[in-house]
Every structure is written in structure tokens, then in C-alpha cells.
Amino acid sequence: MVPAIELECVEGPPLARRRWRVANPFRIGRATGNELELVDPSISRRHAAVEVVEGGWMLRDCGSQLGTLVNELRVDSGAASAIRAGDVIGVGPWRFRVQASEASAGLPDDTFATRISVVRGPGNLAEQRLELLLRYAGEVTAATDETMLAEILAEHALLGSGFTRARVLWQDADAVVVRCERPSPREDHAAPLPNATLLASAATGDVASLEAEPGEERSGAARIAQPHALCAPLMLDGRAVAFLYVDADRPAARRQADAPSFCHALARLAALALAGLRRRASERERIALAADLERARDVQHRLLPAPAGRISRLDYALRLHPGRVVAGDIVDVVELAGGRVAVVLGDVSGAGLGAGLVMASVQSFLRAALAHDADPARVVAQLNVHLCAQASGGRFVTLWLGVFNETGATCRYVDAGHGYAVRFGTRSVAVIATRGAIPLGIDATAAFEAEALVLEPGEILLLHSDGLVEQRAPDGQEWGRGALVAAGIGTSSPRQLVDAVWSALERHAAGSVIDDDASVLALARA
């Protein structure tokens, strides 16, 4: 069994207590979260740790800047040294003797307070002012997140201002929340709330100061209500996004005369570091979003049928161009049992990843439903109920779903709010008029009725999305259905028709970006 030990302070600046029972692990350093917090310029944020290794107690240096000693011998950075009763540990200006304890080792005693914070005297602070600022600049620049940045700011404010408490307050919507407080707050002693008037004054961009009246200093109640305080804002884009708030409950003879300018310097450096953190976070989010969209686009392309081909007795060709990375348009041609073919073209309202996800969901649902039921009216009704039951953020879906028989000559279809179907014959072109129905995802009780279509030999059925005819030229003019019809006249196959329509669309766009999802699907009897 590992013997229980305690640490006894035998040398160094005064601490709130002299002995600490050691749990496994027992961390020592300047940062919040250490079991023994020592706020001093010579102490690193994660300085050292006492822990059990292979049945014995070891002191490990955690890469401290000025080192850790055991019996006045330095422990190499990152290395560990065995310790036992009677040894003396050196951490900055303090020396702690290892003492045997009767308590059980490795088990923290919640009733035994170990977390202590201290502030060094003013003489050393004055001498270390430049070194403190330089060290702070290095640490705050290296902060990896906003919480770490707040801790470093509070620690150095406490070290260099001479005030007895430092808090970093974050502006969160209309509220101001404490992001970090040094020394760490005690459960039995709540710090006074930050002065609202002082915060409002600092929000304009300047350091604000509050001094209690001499008469108030003699009153405990008044002293708590009106502490001596400084507030320095962290400004980003002309707006205070956070505050460094230092205060003391009584007049501080040790307070530094240049505390306002010192805190202002700390806040400005912190604001620069915060801007860098948020810029890097934004870039990481952008890269992650781009990667997610690229993966979504890849999945979407895998769901699409080949650009052209023959399924059963139908020849087809299609083209889908997302207005953004991921399209909300739905295009599919699926062979069903008995040589029948299901044809789908639809449009999810909205754009971006959300519309793309709904598109994939709709396509998957239709494929699964059509495998068991080839009635387009029933399948569309089931899909409508499914979409209405989903929390789709107000999105709806327009859809043309048709099922061709095994010869490819006749089709039963449902047009749910879509309305973009054109017949290209050998001698004429006609827009297909339908009874239609409302889009899907709006009313779960909506009724849908299948209509009939006969595809004559030599005829080509063209389905398209609204993004195709609504594409604008650089001068703002929409392409329109008339231009689409003109582009398709004289073509003799689905592939020729799709190529002709798309080439005409690109000429109309004249090199400008196609700003909406644009889809076209052409079908003919083989």
C-alpha cells in the first residue's frame, strides 16, 4: 500500500495554510484547476504534479519555465523524481517538506481544502513589470482557446496590478458572464457583483476606474457595495466583447500606480489574441463546412443515375447543376419490377446543406416505397405524410413522379406543385397541362390523384426545375421557358435535347455563376 503523505510549507511567502494532504494526482501551478494554485510570476501555469507511479510517490515537472527542485536538485523538464517523507520540494520561492500522513493514500478528502491562491508583494512586481508583460505577451499569443486566454489575462492582471481580485467578463448577448476569476472563488465567500456603471463606462473603449469614498471605507457593507475597481475593455471591431475587471474590498496600499495603463495594455494584447483565436476558429469552421459539403455532394452524386442511358424501354439523359455545393433538386430514374420505370424530378425549397439532406431523404424514401408499390398517387401521399411529420424547418418539396409501363408508351404520374413538363414532338412542342396538387410537406391530409400520359414514338418528354428557366443573364434578364423550348426544337434524342438546352443556358448566363439549382431530364421510347 502506498503511504499517505502531506506537504508542509517550510519557506516562502505567506500562504493561507501550512499543510496540504496529497491526493493522486496533486497538481501545482498558477492556472485554475490545480490542487495547489500559486499565483506568482515564477510559477508556470502547469508547473509540477505529485502522483503515484508503480507503487510509490513521484514528483513530475510538467515542463515548467524555471524548474522544480527535490532536495535542491533540479528535476529535468518533463521528468520525474521519487519522493518520500523528509524530502523538500522547491517550487518557485516556496519550499514544501514531504510528511507522512495517517490518511489513506490516493483518496482525496473533500473536507480538506487544498486549493490556495496567493499574490506576491509589490516590490517584486515593480521590478518584474517588463518581464511580466513580455511573458504575458508570449503566453496570451500561445493561448489555444478563449478559456485559456481568460485565465492568462486574469492571472497576469492579479500579478501586476496590485489589486486583490481579477475577473474576466465575457459579453454574452445582453448579459455579462464571468469567464474566469482569480483567486479561484470560495464557496463560503461570494465576490461582489461587478459595478454596472463601471462596465457601461468601459464599454465605450476606455479604462474606467471606481474609488470608494473615504467614509465608505470604514463601513463593511459600503466597502462590499463600492469596492476599489478598474475595468478595461477588450475591443473588437469597435465593440467591447469582454472586460478585465480588477478590484479590492479595501484601499490597497500595494496597488500599483500604473495599474490603469498596465491593465489597458493587458486588455489590448488580449483583444488581439482573441481576434486571432476567433479568426482561426472561423477558418476551421469554414474548412470543416467545406469538407462536410464536399462529402454531401459526393453522396448526392452517388445517388444520381448515370448522365445518360437506357432503362428497360426508355432512353434518358439528365443534367443536374447545384447552385451551391449541394443541390436541393431531385432527379432519378429507377427500374421497377416487370420492366416498369419510375421517373422523378423535384425541388426542395431553400438551398444549401439542409435542402441537400432533405433531397437525399426524399430520394431514398421514394426508392424504398416504389420497390413495394408502383402506384404514384399512393407513394406521393405516403411521402407527403412523412415530410409533414419531420421537423424540416418549414421546407416543402415540389415533385413530378411518373411510372412508365414496360413498353415505355404510357405513364401514370403525379405533379405535386411542380409544373415543369414539356413534350417535344417531331412537328410540335407543347407544355403539359396538369390538374396538379399542392407541394409536399405542407398538409398531411392533402389528396393526390394520378394522371395519364402517352409518349408517342419520336416524342421526347422534358422535365426541368424552376432554376433552369429563372437563371439570369448579366443584365438581369431571366432565360424563360420560351428560350428553353426554342433551344430544344429540332433535337432527336434525349441526349441531344439535354445538351442543346444546357448549351443555350450557358450562353445566356454568359460566364456568370448559375445561382440556383438547375436540373433537366429528358426521356424517349427506345
Coordinates of C-alpha atoms in Angstrom, one line a residue:
M1 CA 0.0 0.0 0.0
V2 CA 1.3 3.4 -0.9
P3 CA 2.0 5.5 2.2
A4 CA -0.1 8.6 2.6
I5 CA 1.8 11.9 2.5
E6 CA 1.2 15.6 3.2
L7 CA 3.1 18.7 2.1
E8 CA 4.2 21.3 4.7
C9 CA 5.2 24.8 3.7
V10 CA 8.5 25.5 5.4
E11 CA 9.8 28.5 3.5
G12 CA 8.4 31.2 1.2
P13 CA 5.8 33.9 1.0
P14 CA 2.8 33.6 3.4
L15 CA 0.1 31.1 2.4
A16 CA -3.4 30.7 3.8
R17 CA -2.4 27.4 5.4
R18 CA 0.8 25.4 6.0
R19 CA -0.2 21.8 5.3
W20 CA -1.9 20.0 2.4
R21 CA -2.9 16.4 2.2
V22 CA -1.8 14.9 -1.2
A23 CA -4.3 13.1 -3.4
N24 CA -3.4 11.2 -6.5
P25 CA -2.7 13.3 -8.6
F26 CA -1.8 16.5 -6.8
R27 CA -1.1 19.3 -9.3
I28 CA 0.8 22.5 -8.6
G29 CA 0.8 25.6 -10.8
R30 CA -0.5 29.1 -11.5
A31 CA -3.6 28.1 -13.6
T32 CA -7.1 27.5 -12.3
G33 CA -7.8 23.8 -11.7
N34 CA -4.5 22.9 -9.9
E35 CA -5.0 21.4 -6.4
L36 CA -2.4 24.0 -5.2
E37 CA -2.7 27.3 -7.0
L38 CA 0.4 29.6 -6.6
V39 CA -0.1 32.8 -8.4
D40 CA 3.4 34.1 -8.8
P41 CA 5.5 35.2 -11.9
S42 CA 8.0 32.3 -11.3
I43 CA 5.3 29.6 -11.3
S44 CA 4.2 28.1 -14.6
R45 CA 0.5 27.5 -15.3
R46 CA 1.1 23.7 -15.1
H47 CA 4.2 23.6 -13.0
A48 CA 4.5 20.2 -11.3
A49 CA 2.5 17.2 -10.1
V50 CA 2.8 14.7 -7.3
E51 CA 1.4 11.3 -8.4
V52 CA 1.6 7.6 -7.7
V53 CA 3.8 5.6 -10.1
E54 CA 4.4 1.9 -9.7
G55 CA 3.6 1.9 -6.0
G56 CA 5.5 5.0 -5.0
W57 CA 5.1 8.8 -4.9
M58 CA 6.8 10.7 -7.7
L59 CA 7.2 14.4 -8.3
R60 CA 7.0 15.2 -12.0
D61 CA 8.0 18.5 -13.6
C62 CA 5.3 19.5 -16.1
G63 CA 7.6 21.5 -18.4
S64 CA 7.9 24.5 -16.1
Q65 CA 9.8 27.5 -17.2
L66 CA 12.0 27.9 -14.1
G67 CA 12.1 24.3 -12.9
T68 CA 11.2 22.2 -9.9
L69 CA 13.6 21.0 -7.1
V70 CA 13.8 17.9 -4.9
N71 CA 16.3 18.4 -2.1
E72 CA 17.6 21.4 -4.1
L73 CA 18.4 19.2 -7.1
R74 CA 16.6 20.2 -10.2
V75 CA 14.2 17.8 -11.8
D76 CA 14.6 17.8 -15.6
S77 CA 11.7 19.2 -17.6
G78 CA 9.1 16.5 -18.1
A79 CA 11.0 14.1 -15.9
A80 CA 10.0 12.6 -12.5
S81 CA 11.8 12.1 -9.2
A82 CA 10.9 9.7 -6.4
I83 CA 9.9 11.5 -3.1
R84 CA 9.4 10.2 0.4
A85 CA 8.9 11.6 3.9
G86 CA 11.6 14.1 4.8
D87 CA 12.3 15.3 1.3
V88 CA 11.9 19.0 0.4
I89 CA 10.2 20.1 -2.8
G90 CA 11.1 23.5 -4.3
V91 CA 8.5 25.4 -6.4
G92 CA 9.5 29.0 -7.2
P93 CA 10.1 30.9 -3.9
W94 CA 8.4 28.1 -1.8
R95 CA 9.8 25.0 -0.1
F96 CA 7.5 22.2 0.9
R97 CA 8.6 19.3 3.2
V98 CA 7.1 15.9 2.5
Q99 CA 5.5 14.5 5.7
A100 CA 4.0 11.1 6.4
S101 CA 0.2 11.1 6.9
E102 CA -2.2 8.7 8.6
A103 CA -4.9 9.2 5.9
S104 CA -5.4 6.7 3.1
A105 CA -3.2 7.4 0.1
G106 CA -4.7 8.2 -3.3
L107 CA -8.1 9.1 -1.9
P108 CA -9.0 12.8 -1.9
D109 CA -10.6 14.1 1.3
D110 CA -13.3 16.5 0.2
T111 CA -13.3 18.1 3.7
F112 CA -9.7 19.1 3.4
A113 CA -9.2 22.3 1.4
T114 CA -6.1 22.2 -0.8
R115 CA -6.8 24.9 -3.4
I116 CA -4.9 28.1 -2.4
S117 CA -4.1 31.2 -4.4
V118 CA -1.6 33.8 -3.3
V119 CA -0.3 37.2 -4.6
R120 CA 3.3 38.3 -4.3
G121 CA 4.4 41.5 -2.7
P122 CA 4.7 44.8 -4.6
G123 CA 8.4 45.2 -4.6
N124 CA 8.9 42.2 -6.9
L125 CA 6.0 43.1 -9.0
A126 CA 7.5 46.5 -9.8
E127 CA 10.9 45.0 -10.6
Q128 CA 9.3 42.3 -12.8
R129 CA 6.9 44.7 -14.7
L130 CA 8.7 44.5 -18.1
E131 CA 9.4 40.8 -17.7
L132 CA 5.8 40.2 -16.7
L133 CA 4.4 42.0 -19.8
L134 CA 6.8 40.1 -22.1
R135 CA 5.9 36.8 -20.6
Y136 CA 2.2 37.7 -20.8
A137 CA 2.5 38.6 -24.4
G138 CA 4.1 35.2 -25.2
E139 CA 1.5 33.2 -23.2
V140 CA -1.5 35.1 -24.4
T141 CA -0.4 34.7 -28.0
A142 CA 0.0 31.0 -27.5
A143 CA -3.5 30.5 -25.9
T144 CA -5.3 27.7 -27.7
D145 CA -8.9 28.7 -26.7
E146 CA -10.8 31.6 -25.2
T147 CA -11.0 30.0 -21.7
M148 CA -7.2 29.7 -21.6
L149 CA -6.9 33.2 -22.8
A150 CA -9.2 34.5 -20.0
E151 CA -7.2 32.6 -17.4
I152 CA -3.9 34.0 -18.5
L153 CA -5.3 37.5 -18.6
A154 CA -6.7 37.2 -15.1
E155 CA -3.5 35.7 -13.7
H156 CA -1.3 38.5 -15.0
A157 CA -3.7 41.2 -14.0
L158 CA -3.6 39.9 -10.5
L159 CA 0.2 39.7 -10.6
G160 CA 0.9 43.1 -12.0
S161 CA -1.9 45.5 -10.9
G162 CA -1.7 45.2 -7.1
F163 CA -5.5 44.6 -6.8
T164 CA -6.5 41.5 -4.9
R165 CA -9.1 40.1 -7.3
A166 CA -9.2 39.8 -11.1
R167 CA -12.1 38.7 -13.2
V168 CA -12.5 38.3 -17.0
L169 CA -16.1 39.0 -18.0
W170 CA -17.5 37.9 -21.4
Q171 CA -20.2 39.9 -23.2
D172 CA -22.8 37.2 -23.9
A173 CA -25.8 38.6 -25.8
D174 CA -27.3 41.2 -23.4
A175 CA -25.6 39.7 -20.3
V176 CA -22.1 39.8 -18.9
V177 CA -20.8 36.5 -17.6
V178 CA -17.7 35.7 -15.5
R179 CA -15.4 33.6 -17.7
C180 CA -12.5 33.4 -15.2
E181 CA -11.9 34.7 -11.6
R182 CA -8.6 34.7 -9.8
P183 CA -8.1 33.8 -7.0
S184 CA -10.5 31.0 -7.5
P185 CA -13.8 31.8 -5.9
R186 CA -14.5 30.3 -2.5
E187 CA -17.8 28.6 -1.7
D188 CA -18.2 30.4 1.5
H189 CA -17.4 33.9 0.2
A190 CA -19.0 35.3 -2.9
A191 CA -17.3 38.2 -4.6
P192 CA -19.3 41.4 -5.0
L193 CA -21.0 41.8 -8.4
P194 CA -19.2 43.9 -11.0
N195 CA -20.3 47.5 -10.9
A196 CA -22.8 48.0 -13.8
T197 CA -21.9 51.7 -14.2
L198 CA -18.2 50.9 -14.4
L199 CA -18.9 48.3 -17.1
A200 CA -21.0 50.7 -19.0
S201 CA -18.2 53.3 -18.9
A202 CA -15.6 50.9 -20.0
A203 CA -17.8 49.7 -22.9
T204 CA -17.1 53.0 -24.6
G205 CA -13.5 51.8 -25.1
D206 CA -11.6 53.4 -22.2
V207 CA -10.4 52.1 -18.9
A208 CA -12.9 53.0 -16.2
S209 CA -12.0 53.5 -12.5
L210 CA -14.0 53.4 -9.3
E211 CA -12.8 54.6 -6.0
A212 CA -14.8 54.4 -2.8
E213 CA -15.3 57.5 -0.7
P214 CA -13.2 57.7 2.5
G215 CA -16.3 57.4 4.7
E216 CA -17.4 54.3 2.9
E217 CA -14.1 52.6 3.6
R218 CA -14.9 52.3 7.3
S219 CA -18.2 50.6 6.6
G220 CA -18.1 46.9 5.8
A221 CA -21.4 47.0 3.9
A222 CA -20.4 50.0 1.9
R223 CA -17.0 48.5 1.2
I224 CA -18.6 45.5 -0.4
A225 CA -21.1 47.6 -2.4
Q226 CA -18.4 50.1 -3.5
P227 CA -15.0 48.3 -3.9
H228 CA -12.0 49.9 -5.5
A229 CA -12.1 48.7 -9.1
L230 CA -10.7 49.1 -12.6
C231 CA -12.4 47.9 -15.7
A232 CA -10.5 47.6 -19.1
P233 CA -12.5 46.6 -22.2
L234 CA -11.4 44.1 -24.9
M235 CA -12.4 45.8 -28.1
L236 CA -13.1 44.0 -31.4
D237 CA -14.3 46.0 -34.4
G238 CA -15.1 49.0 -32.2
R239 CA -17.2 46.9 -29.7
A240 CA -16.4 45.7 -26.2
V241 CA -16.7 41.9 -26.3
A242 CA -15.1 41.3 -22.9
F243 CA -13.8 43.1 -19.9
L244 CA -10.9 42.8 -17.5
Y245 CA -12.3 43.7 -14.1
V246 CA -9.9 44.1 -11.1
D247 CA -11.0 45.2 -7.7
A248 CA -10.2 45.2 -4.0
D249 CA -12.6 45.3 -1.0
R250 CA -10.4 47.9 0.8
P251 CA -7.9 50.6 -0.1
A252 CA -4.8 48.9 -1.5
A253 CA -1.6 50.4 -0.4
R254 CA 0.2 47.9 -2.5
R255 CA -1.8 48.8 -5.6
Q256 CA 0.5 49.8 -8.5
A257 CA 0.3 53.5 -9.5
D258 CA 0.3 52.5 -13.2
A259 CA -2.4 49.8 -12.7
P260 CA -4.8 51.5 -15.2
S261 CA -2.2 51.7 -18.0
F262 CA -1.0 48.2 -17.1
C263 CA -4.5 46.7 -17.3
H264 CA -5.1 48.6 -20.5
A265 CA -2.0 47.0 -22.1
L266 CA -3.1 43.6 -20.9
A267 CA -6.6 44.1 -22.4
R268 CA -5.3 45.3 -25.7
L269 CA -3.0 42.4 -26.1
A270 CA -5.8 40.0 -25.1
A271 CA -8.1 41.6 -27.7
L272 CA -5.5 41.0 -30.4
A273 CA -5.1 37.4 -29.2
L274 CA -8.9 36.9 -29.1
A275 CA -9.3 38.3 -32.6
G276 CA -6.7 35.7 -33.7
L277 CA -8.5 32.9 -31.9
R278 CA -11.8 33.8 -33.4
R279 CA -10.3 34.2 -36.9
R280 CA -8.7 30.8 -36.7
A281 CA -11.9 29.2 -35.3
S282 CA -13.9 30.8 -38.2
E283 CA -11.4 29.4 -40.7
R284 CA -11.6 26.0 -39.1
E285 CA -15.4 26.1 -39.2
R286 CA -15.2 27.2 -42.9
I287 CA -12.9 24.3 -43.7
A288 CA -15.0 21.8 -41.8
L289 CA -18.1 23.1 -43.5
A290 CA -16.5 22.9 -46.9
A291 CA -15.4 19.3 -46.1
D292 CA -18.9 18.4 -45.0
L293 CA -20.4 19.9 -48.1
E294 CA -17.9 18.1 -50.3
R295 CA -18.8 14.8 -48.7
A296 CA -22.5 15.6 -49.0
R297 CA -22.0 16.4 -52.7
D298 CA -20.2 13.1 -53.2
V299 CA -23.0 11.2 -51.6
Q300 CA -25.5 13.1 -53.7
H301 CA -23.7 12.3 -56.9
R302 CA -23.6 8.6 -55.9
L303 CA -27.4 8.7 -55.6
L304 CA -27.8 10.1 -59.1
P305 CA -28.2 7.7 -62.1
A306 CA -25.7 7.8 -64.9
P307 CA -25.9 11.0 -67.0
A308 CA -27.4 9.1 -69.9
G309 CA -28.5 5.6 -70.7
R310 CA -31.3 3.1 -71.3
I311 CA -33.5 1.6 -68.7
S312 CA -36.0 -1.1 -69.8
R313 CA -37.7 0.5 -72.9
L314 CA -36.8 4.2 -72.1
D315 CA -33.8 6.2 -73.2
Y316 CA -32.9 9.1 -70.9
A317 CA -30.4 11.9 -70.3
L318 CA -30.1 14.2 -67.4
R319 CA -28.1 17.1 -66.1
L320 CA -28.1 18.5 -62.5
H321 CA -26.1 21.6 -61.5
P322 CA -26.2 22.7 -57.9
G323 CA -26.4 26.4 -57.4
R324 CA -24.2 25.9 -54.4
V325 CA -22.1 22.9 -53.5
V326 CA -25.1 20.7 -52.6
A327 CA -28.3 20.7 -54.7
G328 CA -31.8 20.6 -53.4
D329 CA -33.1 19.3 -56.7
I330 CA -34.1 15.6 -57.0
V331 CA -33.5 13.7 -60.3
D332 CA -33.9 9.9 -60.5
V333 CA -34.7 7.1 -63.0
V334 CA -35.3 3.7 -61.4
E335 CA -36.2 0.4 -63.0
L336 CA -39.1 -1.4 -61.1
A337 CA -40.4 -4.9 -61.2
G338 CA -41.9 -6.1 -64.5
G339 CA -39.8 -3.7 -66.7
R340 CA -41.6 -0.6 -65.4
V341 CA -39.6 2.6 -64.9
A342 CA -40.1 5.3 -62.3
V343 CA -39.1 8.8 -63.2
V344 CA -38.6 11.6 -60.6
L345 CA -37.8 15.3 -60.8
G346 CA -38.4 17.6 -57.9
D347 CA -37.2 20.6 -56.0
V348 CA -36.7 21.1 -52.2
S349 CA -37.4 24.7 -51.1
G350 CA -34.3 26.6 -49.8
A351 CA -30.7 25.9 -50.6
G352 CA -27.5 24.6 -49.1
L353 CA -26.8 21.5 -47.0
G354 CA -30.3 21.4 -45.3
A355 CA -32.0 21.2 -48.7
G356 CA -29.5 18.7 -49.9
L357 CA -30.2 16.5 -46.9
V358 CA -33.9 16.6 -47.5
M359 CA -33.3 15.8 -51.2
A360 CA -31.4 12.7 -50.2
S361 CA -34.1 11.7 -47.7
V362 CA -36.8 12.1 -50.3
Q363 CA -34.9 10.1 -52.9
S364 CA -34.2 7.3 -50.5
F365 CA -37.9 7.2 -49.4
L366 CA -39.1 7.1 -53.0
R367 CA -36.8 4.2 -54.0
A368 CA -37.9 2.2 -50.9
A369 CA -41.6 2.9 -51.4
L370 CA -41.6 2.3 -55.2
A371 CA -40.0 -1.1 -54.6
H372 CA -43.2 -2.2 -52.9
D373 CA -45.9 -0.1 -54.6
A374 CA -45.8 1.3 -58.1
D375 CA -48.9 3.5 -57.7
P376 CA -47.5 7.1 -57.9
A377 CA -50.5 8.6 -56.1
R378 CA -50.2 6.3 -53.1
V379 CA -46.4 6.7 -53.0
V380 CA -46.6 10.5 -53.1
A381 CA -49.3 10.5 -50.4
Q382 CA -47.0 8.4 -48.2
L383 CA -44.1 10.8 -48.8
N384 CA -46.2 13.8 -48.0
V385 CA -47.2 12.4 -44.6
H386 CA -43.6 11.5 -44.0
L387 CA -42.4 15.1 -44.8
C388 CA -45.2 16.7 -42.7
A389 CA -44.1 14.6 -39.7
Q390 CA -40.5 15.7 -40.0
A391 CA -39.1 18.8 -38.4
S392 CA -37.8 20.2 -41.8
G393 CA -37.6 23.8 -40.9
G394 CA -40.5 24.9 -43.0
R395 CA -39.2 23.3 -46.2
F396 CA -41.6 21.9 -48.8
V397 CA -41.0 19.8 -51.9
T398 CA -42.4 20.1 -55.4
L399 CA -42.3 16.8 -57.2
W400 CA -43.1 15.2 -60.6
L401 CA -43.3 11.4 -60.2
G402 CA -44.3 9.1 -63.1
V403 CA -44.3 5.4 -63.6
F404 CA -44.0 4.1 -67.2
N405 CA -45.2 0.8 -68.2
E406 CA -43.0 -2.0 -69.6
T407 CA -43.2 -0.6 -73.2
G408 CA -42.4 3.0 -72.2
A409 CA -45.5 4.2 -74.0
T410 CA -47.9 5.1 -71.2
C411 CA -47.2 6.7 -67.9
R412 CA -49.3 7.4 -64.8
Y413 CA -47.9 10.5 -63.0
V414 CA -48.5 12.9 -60.1
D415 CA -47.5 16.6 -60.4
A416 CA -47.3 17.9 -56.8
G417 CA -46.8 21.6 -57.3
H418 CA -44.0 21.2 -59.9
G419 CA -45.5 22.1 -63.3
Y420 CA -42.4 22.0 -65.5
A421 CA -43.0 19.3 -68.1
V422 CA -42.7 19.8 -71.9
R423 CA -43.4 17.4 -74.8
F424 CA -41.1 17.8 -77.8
G425 CA -42.7 16.1 -80.9
T426 CA -41.4 15.8 -84.4
R427 CA -43.7 18.7 -85.5
S428 CA -44.8 20.5 -82.3
V429 CA -43.8 21.4 -78.8
A430 CA -46.4 21.6 -76.0
V431 CA -46.3 22.4 -72.3
I432 CA -48.1 19.6 -70.5
A433 CA -51.1 20.9 -68.6
T434 CA -51.9 19.0 -65.4
R435 CA -54.5 19.1 -62.7
G436 CA -51.7 19.1 -60.2
A437 CA -51.7 19.3 -56.4
I438 CA -50.1 21.2 -53.7
P439 CA -46.4 20.7 -52.8
L440 CA -45.4 18.0 -50.3
G441 CA -44.7 18.7 -46.7
I442 CA -47.5 21.3 -46.2
D443 CA -50.7 19.5 -45.4
A444 CA -50.6 15.9 -44.3
T445 CA -54.3 15.4 -45.3
A446 CA -53.7 16.6 -48.9
A447 CA -55.1 14.2 -51.7
F448 CA -53.1 13.2 -54.8
E449 CA -54.5 11.8 -58.0
A450 CA -52.5 10.1 -60.8
E451 CA -52.9 11.4 -64.3
A452 CA -52.2 9.6 -67.6
L453 CA -49.7 10.4 -70.3
V454 CA -49.0 8.7 -73.6
L455 CA -45.5 9.0 -75.1
E456 CA -45.6 8.6 -78.8
P457 CA -42.7 7.2 -80.9
G458 CA -40.3 10.0 -81.6
E459 CA -41.6 12.2 -78.8
I460 CA -39.3 13.4 -76.0
L461 CA -40.6 14.3 -72.6
L462 CA -38.6 17.0 -70.9
L463 CA -38.8 17.7 -67.1
H464 CA -36.9 20.6 -65.5
S465 CA -36.6 22.6 -62.4
D466 CA -37.5 26.3 -62.0
G467 CA -33.8 27.1 -61.6
L468 CA -33.3 26.4 -65.2
V469 CA -35.7 29.0 -66.6
E470 CA -35.1 31.5 -63.9
Q471 CA -31.4 31.8 -64.5
R472 CA -30.5 35.4 -65.1
A473 CA -28.1 36.9 -67.6
P474 CA -25.5 39.5 -66.5
D475 CA -28.1 42.2 -67.4
G476 CA -30.7 40.6 -65.1
Q477 CA -32.9 39.1 -67.7
E478 CA -34.4 35.6 -67.0
W479 CA -33.8 32.9 -69.5
G480 CA -37.5 31.8 -69.5
R481 CA -39.4 28.8 -70.8
G482 CA -39.7 30.2 -74.4
A483 CA -35.9 30.2 -74.7
L484 CA -35.8 26.6 -73.4
V485 CA -38.4 25.5 -76.0
A486 CA -36.5 27.2 -78.8
A487 CA -33.3 25.6 -77.8
G488 CA -34.8 22.1 -77.9
I489 CA -36.6 22.3 -81.3
G490 CA -35.0 20.0 -83.9
T491 CA -33.3 17.6 -81.5
S492 CA -34.0 13.9 -82.0
S493 CA -32.8 12.2 -78.8
P494 CA -32.8 12.8 -75.0
R495 CA -29.0 13.3 -75.0
Q496 CA -29.2 15.9 -77.9
L497 CA -32.1 17.7 -76.2
V498 CA -30.3 18.0 -72.8
D499 CA -27.0 19.1 -74.5
A500 CA -28.8 21.7 -76.6
V501 CA -30.8 23.1 -73.7
W502 CA -27.7 23.3 -71.4
S503 CA -25.5 24.9 -74.1
A504 CA -28.2 27.6 -74.6
L505 CA -28.5 28.2 -70.9
E506 CA -24.7 28.7 -70.6
R507 CA -24.7 31.1 -73.5
H508 CA -27.5 33.1 -71.7
A509 CA -25.5 33.1 -68.4
A510 CA -22.5 34.4 -70.4
G511 CA -20.0 33.1 -67.9
S512 CA -21.9 34.2 -64.7
V513 CA -22.4 31.7 -62.0
I514 CA -25.6 29.6 -62.2
D515 CA -27.1 30.9 -58.9
D516 CA -29.8 28.3 -58.3
D517 CA -30.1 24.5 -58.6
A518 CA -30.8 23.7 -62.2
S519 CA -31.9 20.3 -63.4
V520 CA -33.2 18.8 -66.6
L521 CA -34.3 15.2 -67.5
A522 CA -35.3 14.0 -71.0
L523 CA -37.0 10.7 -71.8
A524 CA -38.0 8.9 -75.0
R525 CA -39.3 5.5 -76.0
A526 CA -36.4 3.2 -77.1

